[in-house]
Every structure is written in C-alpha cells, then in structure tokens.
Coordinates of C-alpha atoms in Angstrom, one line a residue:
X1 CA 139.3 -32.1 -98.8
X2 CA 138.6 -28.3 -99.2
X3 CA 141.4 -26.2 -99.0
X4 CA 140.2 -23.5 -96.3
X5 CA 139.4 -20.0 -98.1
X6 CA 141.9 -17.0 -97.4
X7 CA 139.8 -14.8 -95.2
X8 CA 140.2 -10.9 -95.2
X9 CA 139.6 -9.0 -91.6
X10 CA 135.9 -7.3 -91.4
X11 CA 137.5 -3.8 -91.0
X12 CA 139.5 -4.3 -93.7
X13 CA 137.0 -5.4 -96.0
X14 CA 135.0 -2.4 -94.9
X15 CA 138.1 0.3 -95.7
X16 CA 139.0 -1.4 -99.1
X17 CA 135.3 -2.3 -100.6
X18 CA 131.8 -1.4 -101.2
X19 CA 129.4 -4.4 -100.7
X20 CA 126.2 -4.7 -103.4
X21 CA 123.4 -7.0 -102.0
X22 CA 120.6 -9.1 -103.5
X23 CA 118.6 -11.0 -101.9
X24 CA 115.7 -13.3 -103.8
X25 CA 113.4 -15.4 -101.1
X26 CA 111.1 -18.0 -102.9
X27 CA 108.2 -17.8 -100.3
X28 CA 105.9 -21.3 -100.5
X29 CA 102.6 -19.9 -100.0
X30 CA 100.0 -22.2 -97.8
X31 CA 97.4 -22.6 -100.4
X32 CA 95.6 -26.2 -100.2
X33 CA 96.4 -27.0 -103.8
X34 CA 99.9 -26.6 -105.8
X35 CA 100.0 -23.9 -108.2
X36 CA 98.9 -25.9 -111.7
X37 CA 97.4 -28.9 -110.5
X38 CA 95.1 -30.6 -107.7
X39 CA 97.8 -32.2 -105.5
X40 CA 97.4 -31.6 -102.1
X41 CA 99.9 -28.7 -100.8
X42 CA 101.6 -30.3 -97.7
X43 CA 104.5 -30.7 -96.0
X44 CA 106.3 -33.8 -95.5
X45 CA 104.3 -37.4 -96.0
X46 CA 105.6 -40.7 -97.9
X47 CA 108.0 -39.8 -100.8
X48 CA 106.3 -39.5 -104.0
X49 CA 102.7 -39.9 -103.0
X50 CA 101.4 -36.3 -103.5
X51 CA 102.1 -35.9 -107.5
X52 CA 100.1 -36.4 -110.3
X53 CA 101.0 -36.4 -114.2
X54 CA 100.5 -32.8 -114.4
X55 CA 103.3 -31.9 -111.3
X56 CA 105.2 -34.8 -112.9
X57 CA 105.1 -33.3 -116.6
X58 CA 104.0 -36.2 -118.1
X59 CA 102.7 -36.0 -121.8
X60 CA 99.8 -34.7 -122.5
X61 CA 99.1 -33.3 -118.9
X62 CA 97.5 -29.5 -119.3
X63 CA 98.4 -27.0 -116.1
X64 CA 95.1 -25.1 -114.6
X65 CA 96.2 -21.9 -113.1
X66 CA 95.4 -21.9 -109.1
X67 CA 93.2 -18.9 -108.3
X68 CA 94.3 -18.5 -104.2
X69 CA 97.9 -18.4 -105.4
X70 CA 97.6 -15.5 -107.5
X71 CA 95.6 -13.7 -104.9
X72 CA 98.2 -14.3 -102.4
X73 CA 100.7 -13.1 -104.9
X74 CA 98.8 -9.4 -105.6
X75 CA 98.0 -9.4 -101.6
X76 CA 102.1 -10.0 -101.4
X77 CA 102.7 -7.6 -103.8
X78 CA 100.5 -4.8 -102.3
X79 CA 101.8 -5.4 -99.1
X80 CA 105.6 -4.7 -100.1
X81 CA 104.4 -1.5 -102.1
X82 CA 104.6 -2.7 -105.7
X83 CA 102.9 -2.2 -108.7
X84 CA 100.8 -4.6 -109.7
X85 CA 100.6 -5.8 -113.6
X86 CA 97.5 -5.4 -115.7
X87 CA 98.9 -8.1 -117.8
X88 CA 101.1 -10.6 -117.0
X89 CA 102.4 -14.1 -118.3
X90 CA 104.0 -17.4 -117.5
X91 CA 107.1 -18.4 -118.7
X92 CA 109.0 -21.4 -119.3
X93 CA 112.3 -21.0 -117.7
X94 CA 114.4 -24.2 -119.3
X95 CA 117.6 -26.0 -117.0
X96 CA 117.8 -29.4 -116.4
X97 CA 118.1 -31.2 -113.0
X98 CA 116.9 -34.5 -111.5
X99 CA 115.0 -33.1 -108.8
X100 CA 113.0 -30.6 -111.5
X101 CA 110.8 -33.4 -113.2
X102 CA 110.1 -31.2 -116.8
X103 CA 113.1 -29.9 -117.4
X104 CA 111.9 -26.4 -116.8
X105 CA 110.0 -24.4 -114.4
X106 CA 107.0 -22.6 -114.6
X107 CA 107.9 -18.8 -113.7
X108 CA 107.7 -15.7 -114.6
X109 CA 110.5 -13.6 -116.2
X110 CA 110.2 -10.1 -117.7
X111 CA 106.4 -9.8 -117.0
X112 CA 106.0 -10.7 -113.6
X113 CA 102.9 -9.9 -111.7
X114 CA 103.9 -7.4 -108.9
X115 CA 107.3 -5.1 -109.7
X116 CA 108.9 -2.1 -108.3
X117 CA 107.9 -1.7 -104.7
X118 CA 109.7 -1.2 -101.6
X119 CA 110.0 -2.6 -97.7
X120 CA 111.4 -0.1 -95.5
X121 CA 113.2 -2.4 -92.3
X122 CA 114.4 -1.0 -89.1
X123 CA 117.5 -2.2 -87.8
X124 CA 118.8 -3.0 -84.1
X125 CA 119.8 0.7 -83.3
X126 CA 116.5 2.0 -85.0
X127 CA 117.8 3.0 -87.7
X128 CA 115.4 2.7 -90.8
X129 CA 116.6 1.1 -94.6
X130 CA 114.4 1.4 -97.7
X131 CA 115.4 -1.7 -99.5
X132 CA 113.7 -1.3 -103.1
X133 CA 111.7 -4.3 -104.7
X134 CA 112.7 -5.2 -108.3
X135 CA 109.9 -7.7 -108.2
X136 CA 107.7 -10.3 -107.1
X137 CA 106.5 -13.1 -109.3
X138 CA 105.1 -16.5 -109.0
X139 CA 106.4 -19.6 -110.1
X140 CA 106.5 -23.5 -109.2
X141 CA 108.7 -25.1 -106.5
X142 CA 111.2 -28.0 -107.4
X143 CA 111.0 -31.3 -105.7
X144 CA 113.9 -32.1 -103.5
X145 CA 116.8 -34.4 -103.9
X146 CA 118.7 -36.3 -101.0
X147 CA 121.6 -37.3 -101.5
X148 CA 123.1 -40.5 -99.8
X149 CA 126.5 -41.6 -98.7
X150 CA 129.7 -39.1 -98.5
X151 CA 130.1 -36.2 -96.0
X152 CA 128.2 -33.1 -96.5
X153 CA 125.3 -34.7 -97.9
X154 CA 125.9 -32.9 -100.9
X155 CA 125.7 -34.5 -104.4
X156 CA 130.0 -34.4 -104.6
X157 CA 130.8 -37.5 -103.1
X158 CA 127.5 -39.1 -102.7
X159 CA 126.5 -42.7 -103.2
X160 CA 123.4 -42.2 -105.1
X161 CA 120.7 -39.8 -104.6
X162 CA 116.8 -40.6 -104.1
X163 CA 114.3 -38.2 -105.5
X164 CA 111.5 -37.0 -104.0
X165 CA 108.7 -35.3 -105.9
X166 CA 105.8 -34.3 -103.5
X167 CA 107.1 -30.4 -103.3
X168 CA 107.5 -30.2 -106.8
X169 CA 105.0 -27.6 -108.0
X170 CA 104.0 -26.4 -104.7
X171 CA 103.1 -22.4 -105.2
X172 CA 105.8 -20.4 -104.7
X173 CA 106.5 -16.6 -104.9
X174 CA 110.1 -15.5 -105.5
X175 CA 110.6 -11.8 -104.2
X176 CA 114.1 -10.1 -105.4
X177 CA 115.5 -7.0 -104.2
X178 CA 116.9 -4.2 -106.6
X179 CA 121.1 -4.1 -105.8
X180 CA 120.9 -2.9 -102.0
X181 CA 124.1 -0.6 -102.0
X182 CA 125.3 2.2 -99.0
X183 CA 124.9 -0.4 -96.2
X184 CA 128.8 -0.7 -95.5
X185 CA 129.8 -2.7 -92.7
X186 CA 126.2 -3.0 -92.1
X187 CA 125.2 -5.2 -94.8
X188 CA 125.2 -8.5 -93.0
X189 CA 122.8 -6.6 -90.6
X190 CA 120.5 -4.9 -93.3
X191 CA 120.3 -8.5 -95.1
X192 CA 119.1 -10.3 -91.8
X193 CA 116.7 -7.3 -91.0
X194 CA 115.6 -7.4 -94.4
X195 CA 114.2 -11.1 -94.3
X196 CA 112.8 -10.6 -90.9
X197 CA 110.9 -8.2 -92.1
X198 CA 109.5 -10.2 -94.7
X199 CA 109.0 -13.4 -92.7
X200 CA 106.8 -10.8 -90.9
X201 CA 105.1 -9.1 -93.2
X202 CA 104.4 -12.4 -94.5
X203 CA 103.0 -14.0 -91.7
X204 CA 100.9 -11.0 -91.1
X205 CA 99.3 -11.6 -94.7
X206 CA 98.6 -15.3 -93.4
X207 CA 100.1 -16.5 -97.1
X208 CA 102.6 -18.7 -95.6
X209 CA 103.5 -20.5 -92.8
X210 CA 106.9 -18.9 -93.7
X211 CA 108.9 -21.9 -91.6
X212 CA 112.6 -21.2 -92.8
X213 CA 113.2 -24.9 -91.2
X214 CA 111.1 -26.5 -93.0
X215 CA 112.4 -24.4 -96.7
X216 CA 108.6 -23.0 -96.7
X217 CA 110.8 -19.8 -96.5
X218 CA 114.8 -19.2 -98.3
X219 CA 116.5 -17.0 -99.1
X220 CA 119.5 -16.7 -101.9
X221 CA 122.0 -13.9 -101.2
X222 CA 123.8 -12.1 -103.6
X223 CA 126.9 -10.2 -102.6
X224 CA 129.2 -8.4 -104.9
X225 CA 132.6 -6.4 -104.1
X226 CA 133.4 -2.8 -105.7
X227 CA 136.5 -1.3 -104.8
X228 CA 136.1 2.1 -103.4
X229 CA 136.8 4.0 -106.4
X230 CA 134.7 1.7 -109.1
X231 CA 131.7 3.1 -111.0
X232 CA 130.5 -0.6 -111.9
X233 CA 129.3 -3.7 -109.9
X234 CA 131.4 -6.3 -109.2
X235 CA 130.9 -10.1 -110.0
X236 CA 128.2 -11.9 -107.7
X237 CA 128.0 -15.1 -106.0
X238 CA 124.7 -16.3 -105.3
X239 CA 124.5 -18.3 -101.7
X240 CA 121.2 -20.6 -102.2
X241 CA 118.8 -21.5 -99.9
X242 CA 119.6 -20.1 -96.8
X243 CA 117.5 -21.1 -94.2
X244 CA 117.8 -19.5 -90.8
X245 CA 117.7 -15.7 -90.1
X246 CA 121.0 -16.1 -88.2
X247 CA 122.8 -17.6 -91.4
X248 CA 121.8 -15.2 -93.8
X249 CA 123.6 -12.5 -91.7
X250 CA 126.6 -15.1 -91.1
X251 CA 126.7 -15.9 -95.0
X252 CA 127.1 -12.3 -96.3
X253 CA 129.3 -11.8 -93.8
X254 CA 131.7 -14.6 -94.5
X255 CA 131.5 -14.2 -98.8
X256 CA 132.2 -10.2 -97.8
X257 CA 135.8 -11.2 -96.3
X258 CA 136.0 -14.3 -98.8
X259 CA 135.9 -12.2 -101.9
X260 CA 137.9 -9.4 -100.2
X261 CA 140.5 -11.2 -99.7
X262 CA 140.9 -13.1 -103.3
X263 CA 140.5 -9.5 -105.0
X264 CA 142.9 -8.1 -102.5
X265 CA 145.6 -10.7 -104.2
X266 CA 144.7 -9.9 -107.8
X267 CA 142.3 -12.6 -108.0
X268 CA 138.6 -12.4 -110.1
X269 CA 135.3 -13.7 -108.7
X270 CA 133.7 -16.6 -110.3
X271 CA 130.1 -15.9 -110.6
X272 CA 128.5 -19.4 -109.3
X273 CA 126.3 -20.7 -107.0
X274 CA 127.4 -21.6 -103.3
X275 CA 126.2 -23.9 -100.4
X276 CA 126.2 -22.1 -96.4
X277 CA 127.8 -24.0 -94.1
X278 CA 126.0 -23.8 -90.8
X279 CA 128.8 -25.2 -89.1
X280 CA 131.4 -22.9 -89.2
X281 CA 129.4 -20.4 -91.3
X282 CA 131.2 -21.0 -94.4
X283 CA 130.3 -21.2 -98.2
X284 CA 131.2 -23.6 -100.8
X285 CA 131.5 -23.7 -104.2
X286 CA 128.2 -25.3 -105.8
X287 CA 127.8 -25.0 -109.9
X288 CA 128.5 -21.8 -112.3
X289 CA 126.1 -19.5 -112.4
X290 CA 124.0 -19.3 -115.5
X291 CA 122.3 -16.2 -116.7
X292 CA 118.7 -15.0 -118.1
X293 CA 119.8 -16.1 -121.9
X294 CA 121.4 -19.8 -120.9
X295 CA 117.6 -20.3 -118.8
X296 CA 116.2 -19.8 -122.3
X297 CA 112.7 -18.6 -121.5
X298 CA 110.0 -18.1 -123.5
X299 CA 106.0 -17.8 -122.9
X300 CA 104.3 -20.7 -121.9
X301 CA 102.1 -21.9 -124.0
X302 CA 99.8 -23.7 -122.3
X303 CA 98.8 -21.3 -120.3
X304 CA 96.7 -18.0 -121.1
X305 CA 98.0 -14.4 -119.6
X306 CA 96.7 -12.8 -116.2
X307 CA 95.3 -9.7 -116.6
X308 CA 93.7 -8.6 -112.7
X309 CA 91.0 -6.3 -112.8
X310 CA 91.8 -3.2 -111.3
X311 CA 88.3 -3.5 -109.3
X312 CA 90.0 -7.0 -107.8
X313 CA 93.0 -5.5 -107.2
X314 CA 91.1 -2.7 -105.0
X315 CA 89.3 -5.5 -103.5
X316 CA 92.2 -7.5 -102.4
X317 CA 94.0 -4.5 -100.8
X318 CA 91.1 -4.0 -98.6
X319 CA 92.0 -7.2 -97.1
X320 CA 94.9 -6.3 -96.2
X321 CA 95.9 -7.2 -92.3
X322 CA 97.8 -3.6 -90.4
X323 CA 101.6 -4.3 -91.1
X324 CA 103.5 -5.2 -88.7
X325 CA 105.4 -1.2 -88.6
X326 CA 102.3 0.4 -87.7
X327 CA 101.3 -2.9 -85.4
X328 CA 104.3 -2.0 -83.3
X329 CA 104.1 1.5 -82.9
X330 CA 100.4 0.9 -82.1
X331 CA 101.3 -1.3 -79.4
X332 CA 104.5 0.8 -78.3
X333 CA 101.8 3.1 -77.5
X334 CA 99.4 1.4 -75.8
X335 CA 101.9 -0.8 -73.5
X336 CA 103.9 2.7 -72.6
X337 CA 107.4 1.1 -74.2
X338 CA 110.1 3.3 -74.3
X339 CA 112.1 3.7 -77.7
X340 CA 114.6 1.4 -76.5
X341 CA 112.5 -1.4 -74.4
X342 CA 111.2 -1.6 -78.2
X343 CA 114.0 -2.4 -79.7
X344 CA 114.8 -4.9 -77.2
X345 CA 111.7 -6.7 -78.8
X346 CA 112.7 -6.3 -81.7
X347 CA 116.2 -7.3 -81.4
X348 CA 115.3 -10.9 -79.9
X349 CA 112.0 -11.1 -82.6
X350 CA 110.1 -11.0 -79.7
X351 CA 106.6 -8.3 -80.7
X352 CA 104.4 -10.5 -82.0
X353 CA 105.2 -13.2 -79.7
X354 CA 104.8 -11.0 -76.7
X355 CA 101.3 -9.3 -78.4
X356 CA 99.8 -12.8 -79.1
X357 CA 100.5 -13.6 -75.1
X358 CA 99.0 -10.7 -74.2
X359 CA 95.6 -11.5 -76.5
X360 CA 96.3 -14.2 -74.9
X361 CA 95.4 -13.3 -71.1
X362 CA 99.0 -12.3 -70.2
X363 CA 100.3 -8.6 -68.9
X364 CA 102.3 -7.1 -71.4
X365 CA 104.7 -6.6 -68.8
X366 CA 104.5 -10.2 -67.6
X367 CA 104.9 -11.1 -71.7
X368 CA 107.7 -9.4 -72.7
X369 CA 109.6 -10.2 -69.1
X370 CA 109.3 -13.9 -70.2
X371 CA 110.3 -13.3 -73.8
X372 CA 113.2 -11.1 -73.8
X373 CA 114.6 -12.4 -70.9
X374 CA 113.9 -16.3 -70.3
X375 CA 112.9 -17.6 -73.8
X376 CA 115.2 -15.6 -75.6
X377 CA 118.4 -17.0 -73.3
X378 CA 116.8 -20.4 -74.1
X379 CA 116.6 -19.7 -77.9
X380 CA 119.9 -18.4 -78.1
X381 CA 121.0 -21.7 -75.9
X382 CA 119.6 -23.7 -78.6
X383 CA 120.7 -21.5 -81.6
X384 CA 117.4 -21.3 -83.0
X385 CA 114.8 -18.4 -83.5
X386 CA 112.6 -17.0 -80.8
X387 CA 109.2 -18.1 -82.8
X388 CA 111.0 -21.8 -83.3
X389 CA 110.9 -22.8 -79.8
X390 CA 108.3 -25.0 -78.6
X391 CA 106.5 -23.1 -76.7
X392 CA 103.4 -21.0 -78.1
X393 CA 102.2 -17.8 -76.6
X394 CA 99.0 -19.5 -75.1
X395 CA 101.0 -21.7 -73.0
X396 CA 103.0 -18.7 -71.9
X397 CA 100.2 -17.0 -71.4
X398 CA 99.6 -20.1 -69.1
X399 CA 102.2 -20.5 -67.1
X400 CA 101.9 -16.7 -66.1
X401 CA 98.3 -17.6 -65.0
X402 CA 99.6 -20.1 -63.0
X403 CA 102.3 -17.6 -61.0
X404 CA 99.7 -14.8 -61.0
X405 CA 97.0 -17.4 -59.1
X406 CA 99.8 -18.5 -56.8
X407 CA 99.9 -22.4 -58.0
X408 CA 103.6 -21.6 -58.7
X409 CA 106.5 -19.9 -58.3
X410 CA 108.2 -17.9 -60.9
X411 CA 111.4 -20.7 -60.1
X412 CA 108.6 -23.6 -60.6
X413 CA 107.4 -21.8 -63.7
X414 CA 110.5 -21.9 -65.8
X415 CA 111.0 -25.8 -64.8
X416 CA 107.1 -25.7 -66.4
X417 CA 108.8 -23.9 -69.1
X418 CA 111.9 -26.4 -69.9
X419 CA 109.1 -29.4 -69.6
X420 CA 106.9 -27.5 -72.2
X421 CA 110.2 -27.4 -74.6
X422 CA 110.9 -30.9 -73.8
X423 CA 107.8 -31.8 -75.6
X424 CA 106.5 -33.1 -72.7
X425 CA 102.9 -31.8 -73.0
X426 CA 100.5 -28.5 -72.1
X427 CA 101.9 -26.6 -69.1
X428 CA 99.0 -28.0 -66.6
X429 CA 100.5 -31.3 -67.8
X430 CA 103.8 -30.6 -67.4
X431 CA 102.9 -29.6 -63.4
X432 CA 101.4 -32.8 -63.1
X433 CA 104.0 -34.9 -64.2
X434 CA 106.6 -33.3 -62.9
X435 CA 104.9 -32.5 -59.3
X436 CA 105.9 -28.9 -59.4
X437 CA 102.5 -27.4 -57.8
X438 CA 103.3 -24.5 -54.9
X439 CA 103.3 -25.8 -51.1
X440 CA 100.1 -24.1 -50.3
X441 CA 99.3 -25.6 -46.8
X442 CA 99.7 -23.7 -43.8
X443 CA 99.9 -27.0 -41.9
X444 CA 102.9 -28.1 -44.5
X445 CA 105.0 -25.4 -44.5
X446 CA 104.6 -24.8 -40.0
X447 CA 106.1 -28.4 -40.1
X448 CA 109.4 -27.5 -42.1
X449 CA 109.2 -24.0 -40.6
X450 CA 109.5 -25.7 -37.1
X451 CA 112.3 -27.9 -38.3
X452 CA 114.1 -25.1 -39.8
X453 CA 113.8 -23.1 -36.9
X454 CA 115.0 -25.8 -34.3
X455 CA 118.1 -26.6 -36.1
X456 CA 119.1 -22.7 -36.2
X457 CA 117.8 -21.6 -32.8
X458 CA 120.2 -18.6 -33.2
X459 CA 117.9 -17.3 -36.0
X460 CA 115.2 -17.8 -34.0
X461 CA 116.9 -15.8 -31.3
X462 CA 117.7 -12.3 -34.0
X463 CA 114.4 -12.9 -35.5
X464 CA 113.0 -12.1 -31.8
X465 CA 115.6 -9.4 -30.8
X466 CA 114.0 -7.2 -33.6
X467 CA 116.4 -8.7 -36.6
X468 CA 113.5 -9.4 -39.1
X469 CA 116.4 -9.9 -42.1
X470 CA 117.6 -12.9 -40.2
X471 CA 114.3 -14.7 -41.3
X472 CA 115.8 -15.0 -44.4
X473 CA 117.7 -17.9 -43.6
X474 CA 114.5 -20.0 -42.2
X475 CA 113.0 -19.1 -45.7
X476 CA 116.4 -20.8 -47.6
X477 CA 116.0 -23.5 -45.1
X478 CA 112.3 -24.4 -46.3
X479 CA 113.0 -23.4 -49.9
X480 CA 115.2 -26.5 -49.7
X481 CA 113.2 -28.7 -47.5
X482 CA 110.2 -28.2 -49.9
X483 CA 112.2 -28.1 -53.1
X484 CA 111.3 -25.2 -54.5
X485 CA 107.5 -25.7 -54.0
X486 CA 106.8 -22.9 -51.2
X487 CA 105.4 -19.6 -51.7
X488 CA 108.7 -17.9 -50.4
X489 CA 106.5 -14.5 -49.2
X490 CA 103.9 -16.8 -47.5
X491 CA 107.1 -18.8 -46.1
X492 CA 108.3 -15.7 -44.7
X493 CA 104.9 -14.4 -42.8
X494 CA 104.6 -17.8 -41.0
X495 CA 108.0 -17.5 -39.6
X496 CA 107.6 -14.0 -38.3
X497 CA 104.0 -15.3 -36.9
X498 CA 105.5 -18.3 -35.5
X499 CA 109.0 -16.6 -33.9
X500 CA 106.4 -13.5 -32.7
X501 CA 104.2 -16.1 -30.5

C-alpha cells in the first residue's frame, strides 16, 4: 500500500510559500475527421474500428493536414487574445508508450500556431485575474489504454492492459498558461476559474463539445512551491488529466499542502507526473517527468509548414461568436441582475444555462429560480457539474410552461424534474408516466374538500366566524388526499366558496 502523504495545514502553506501555477488543457476539437487522416472523429464505438494505417503509423502511410482543425485552432487562438503565426510547423515529439501507436506524436513545439495571448477570468467575489497565454498549438491525441486487474486501475498492479486505438489522432489543441504567480491562497480558486473559463469560451466558439467526462476536455496542473524569500521557481509536478472542474481546484490544493509539507522537513520535490484521486482528492506518484530535450523533437518531415494568410486570419476573426464576458454583462443588463444575483450564476455555472432557457420560452426569473436553486442542490447532490445533469434547458424551459399554464404545481414540477434526471424520458413523458398532472376539476376537488371539511367541522366553524387563516388546514387536508395534484390557490377559493354558502 501507499504510505499516506504528510500534509501541511492550508494557512500554513499560505504564510510559508508562494504557489506558481501552470495549467496545459489539450482541448479535442469536434471536427468530423482526425487531424492527419480520414477516420471518422467520434466518441466511443467498438475498440479499434475507427483507425487506419495512417492513425496507426504504419509504413509507408503519408499524414494530410486537416483544414477545419487548423481553423478552429486560429479561431481558438484569436479568441484567447494571441498572436497568431505567419509561419508555423509540425513537429515530431519522440516518447514511447503502448497506447501512442508511432512512437511519437505529431505537435508542435517552438513554432506553434497561436502564442502569447491572454484570458482574463472572474472569480466568485468578482474579482478579475489576467492569466497570460504562453501558447496554443495543435497536435494529435493518444489512444487510450485500460488497464485490467489490480486496484486503481492503474497500470502498477494490473493484470494486463488492452489497447484501444480509435482516439488516437483525434485533433487536439493543447493551450498552456505562462507561470500564473500572486494568486496566494487563491490559487486552487484561480486554477478552477481559469478552466471554466475556457470550457466557456470554448463552447462559445462551438470547437468542442468540451465534455471533461468524456476527456474531450483535461487539464494537467502544474504547481510549484517558492519560499517566501526565493527569487527562483521551485520544482513542479505535473497532475495529468484532470477531468472535472471540481478536481482541478481539489488537486492544486492538495499538491500545495503536499509539497509544503516535504519542503518544510528539508525534503526536495521530484519533478514527475502524478495521478488525482477523486476519491479522497489525493495525488499519486505516476512516472518522472521528462523535459523538452529527452522528447527529442524535430520538424516533421512529412509534412509542409502553415503559413495563414493574414486576409484568412481577418476572415476567421469575423466569425467569431460574442464571448461569453461581454455575453454576461449584456444579459446582466437586460434581465436587471444585480452585481451579486450575477455572481450567484456564476458561482453555480449557471448563465448560459439559464440564457439558453430563456431562448428557450422561459422568464429569466423563472430560469435562474430553477438553476441556482433546484438544479444546482441536485448537481451538488450528485457531485457533478451544473451543465452535466440530465436535463437540457428546453426541458426546463418545459416544465416552467407546464407551472405557468397551471397543468402543475411547482411541488409536481420538480418530481417532473427528478424523472427527467432519471432518464426516464421528455418532461410531458415523465407527467404521463408518473400521473403527476394538477387536479383541475371543480367537481374533484368539492369532493375531498367536503371530506376535509366534515372530518374538521371546527375549521369549518373559524372559517365562518371570519378566521379565513383557518382554511389552511382544509387546503393540507386535500393536498394529501389528492397527493400533491391540486392547485393549492384554487383549493383554497373552493373552500372559502363552499364554507361562505
């Protein structure tokens, strides 16, 4: 077993040490093809069925540069403020491991295509962080390995391991941050934000289905230690593939007190990869880290440089969608939100959700009551993002239709909700199914109101001497009686009728 790590307090950390940040996400962009060959680009399928012998590597198999993916890579690179090249070039970058099928990876290294830009992310308080772009440059994705038998699934331990090579080559655009230094104890914030921003700005561009779940989005965090008096940076660890907004925060977080605490003894850093452990939010130890020189790169030579015409370059930034910044103080604006009813959307991940209900028939009101308040309690239930539920913003947009026209009630609504989640089909579906449509018939609710009102002749008795409040316990009785089905404020007219004549 794994001797647990000595852990050093937060505030400690914080008094004692400087954090430096990096963060690289490898973004797989959603063109139809991979990035040198004509395999389709999809998730999932039968193992091993979506290659070719140019994803494979296979001798004598020439790579054909895909045209989308480097228009999604300038778009990319426009949108986070960079420069983009007038000449660029692939490179070969050489490691070996099962799951990469060449023995190296197509990349990019010192001439990428998009470099020194900038995305400036607001934090929970409002507070606003320029995190600097070193670059952004494209590449191929690995295929993926699975590794059978043992505990953690890992390769220590394991039984064998099966290979999968259907993602290999897939598009993919690696963006790295410069070192992200000053954030203090906020760097496990500013390192969440940060990739939130991203996934945003991302999805904005419509390059990516950016699904973290499904590794179309990760992100490998960086985090060094300086003492408070050092000039120079201190050694990294790289945390790879981190795949949930939640766990990026938790992973910086946990290698901050982790390395504190071994430096605090006299120990040194070993600069290596390391696996997140979304259990208990832990890192492992993976493999040393290698650097530039031990990746050996060199151009490719099969395939001829990019140089983007300044005139395509104008052209592509024209397409550019409104970011999602000026998105949200457009619709803080028109919806009336105060500074801080923003920030609650913000904090949950909840703007574009709400704005898509709204386009979607909804009240922004309405939309943001049932995002911030009922779907964020159940994504925090299920420890999952807001945008990962189940639930799209037309079928919110739905179920509010269904309240506003009176065919339920706001209690009947979020059982239409939990259904919805449940996979159990569209929200009109899930009322079916379930019987959950409002008691809407006079006649109906006269009967249980009679019952209701014979059992507790007392009631009846207040309700008449002028005690209108009273009524409220005829309503509770034919909440029951109906199960939730009756249209409390109609419940409550009937009874007032009925007791007045």
């Amino acid at each position: 077993m794994t001797a647990v790590a000595e852990l050093m307090d937060y505030a400690d950390v914080i008094e004692r040490f400087n954090p430096v940040l990096g963060l690289e996400v490898h973004v797989e962009l959603s063109t139809n093809t991979k990035m040198f060959c004509g395999c389709a680009n999809e998730f999932g399928g039968e193992p091993n069925t979506k290659v070719c012998p140019t994803c494979l590597g296979l001798p004598g198999a020439l790579p054909v540069v895909n045209g989308k993916a480097v228009e999604g890579a300038i778009r990319i690179g426009l949108a986070l403020n960079c420069e983009i090249a007038e000449w660029c070039r692939f490179a070969r970058k050489n490691y070996f491991y099962p799951d990469m099928p060449k023995n190296f990876q197509t990349s990019q290294y010192d001439e990428p295509i998009a470099f020194n830009g900038y995305l400036d992310v607001t934090l929970d308080d409002g507070e606003v962080v320029r995190v600097e772009i070193e670059r952004a440059h494209m590449e191929e994705d690995t295929g993926k390995s699975l590794h059978v038998g043992g505990a953690t699934g890992r390769i220590h331990g394991a039984e064998h391991s099966l290979l999968d090579y259907n993602r290999a080559g897939v598009p993919l655009i690696e963006i790295v941050t410069k070192p992200i230094e000053g954030t203090g104890e906020r760097a496990p914030e500013v390192a969440r934000a940060y990739v939130s921003a991203l996934r945003d700005l991302l999805r904005a561009l419509d390059v990516s289905d950016v699904r973290m779940d499904q590794g179309s989005l990760r992100c490998d965090a960086n985090v060094s230690l300086m003492a408070k008096d050092a000039t120079e940076f201190g050694t990294r660890t790289e945390t790879k593939n981190v795949n949930s907004l939640r766990s990026v925060e938790r992973a910086v977080r946990y290698e901050m007190t982790r390395q504190a605490a071994i430096l605090a003894e006299g120990g040194s850093i070993k600069q290596e990869t390391r696996h997140f452990q979304e259990a208990d939010g832990s890192t492992s130890s993976g493999r040393t880290k290698e650097t530039a020189e031990d990746y050996r790169y060199f151009p490719e030579p099969d395939l001829v440089p990019i140089a983007p015409s300044r005139e395509w370059v104008e052209q592509l930034r024209g397409t550019l969608p409104e970011m999602p910044s000026e998105r949200r103080k457009r619709i803080q604006q028109e919806w009336s939100l105060s500074d801080e009813a923003l920030r609650d959307l913000l904090n949950v991940g909840a703007v574009d959700l709400v704005a898509a209900t709204v386009e979607a028939g909804a009240s922004p009101d309405e939309a943001r009551g049932w995002w911030v308040n009922t779907l964020a309690q159940e994504a925090n239930a299920r420890e999952v993002e807001l945008a990962d539920l189940a639930i799209t913003p037309k079928q919110v947009a739905e179920v509010i239709g269904l309240v506003s026209s009176g065919e339920l009630t706001n209690k009947l609504a979020k059982e239409v909700v939990q259904g919805v989640l449940a996979g159990e089909g569209e929200p009109r579906e899930v009322v079916e199914k379930r019987g959950l449509k409002v008691v809407s018939d006079d006649s109906a609710l006269l009967s249980a109101i009679d019952e209701a009102l014979a059992a507790q002749p007392d009631v009846a008795d207040k309700i008449r001497g002028g005690k209108v409040a009273a009524a409220g316990a005829i309503v509770g009785a034919v909440m029951k009686a109906t199960k939730g089905q009756a249209d409390a404020k109609r419940v409550r007219e009937l009874i007032i009728e009925r007791v007045g004549s």
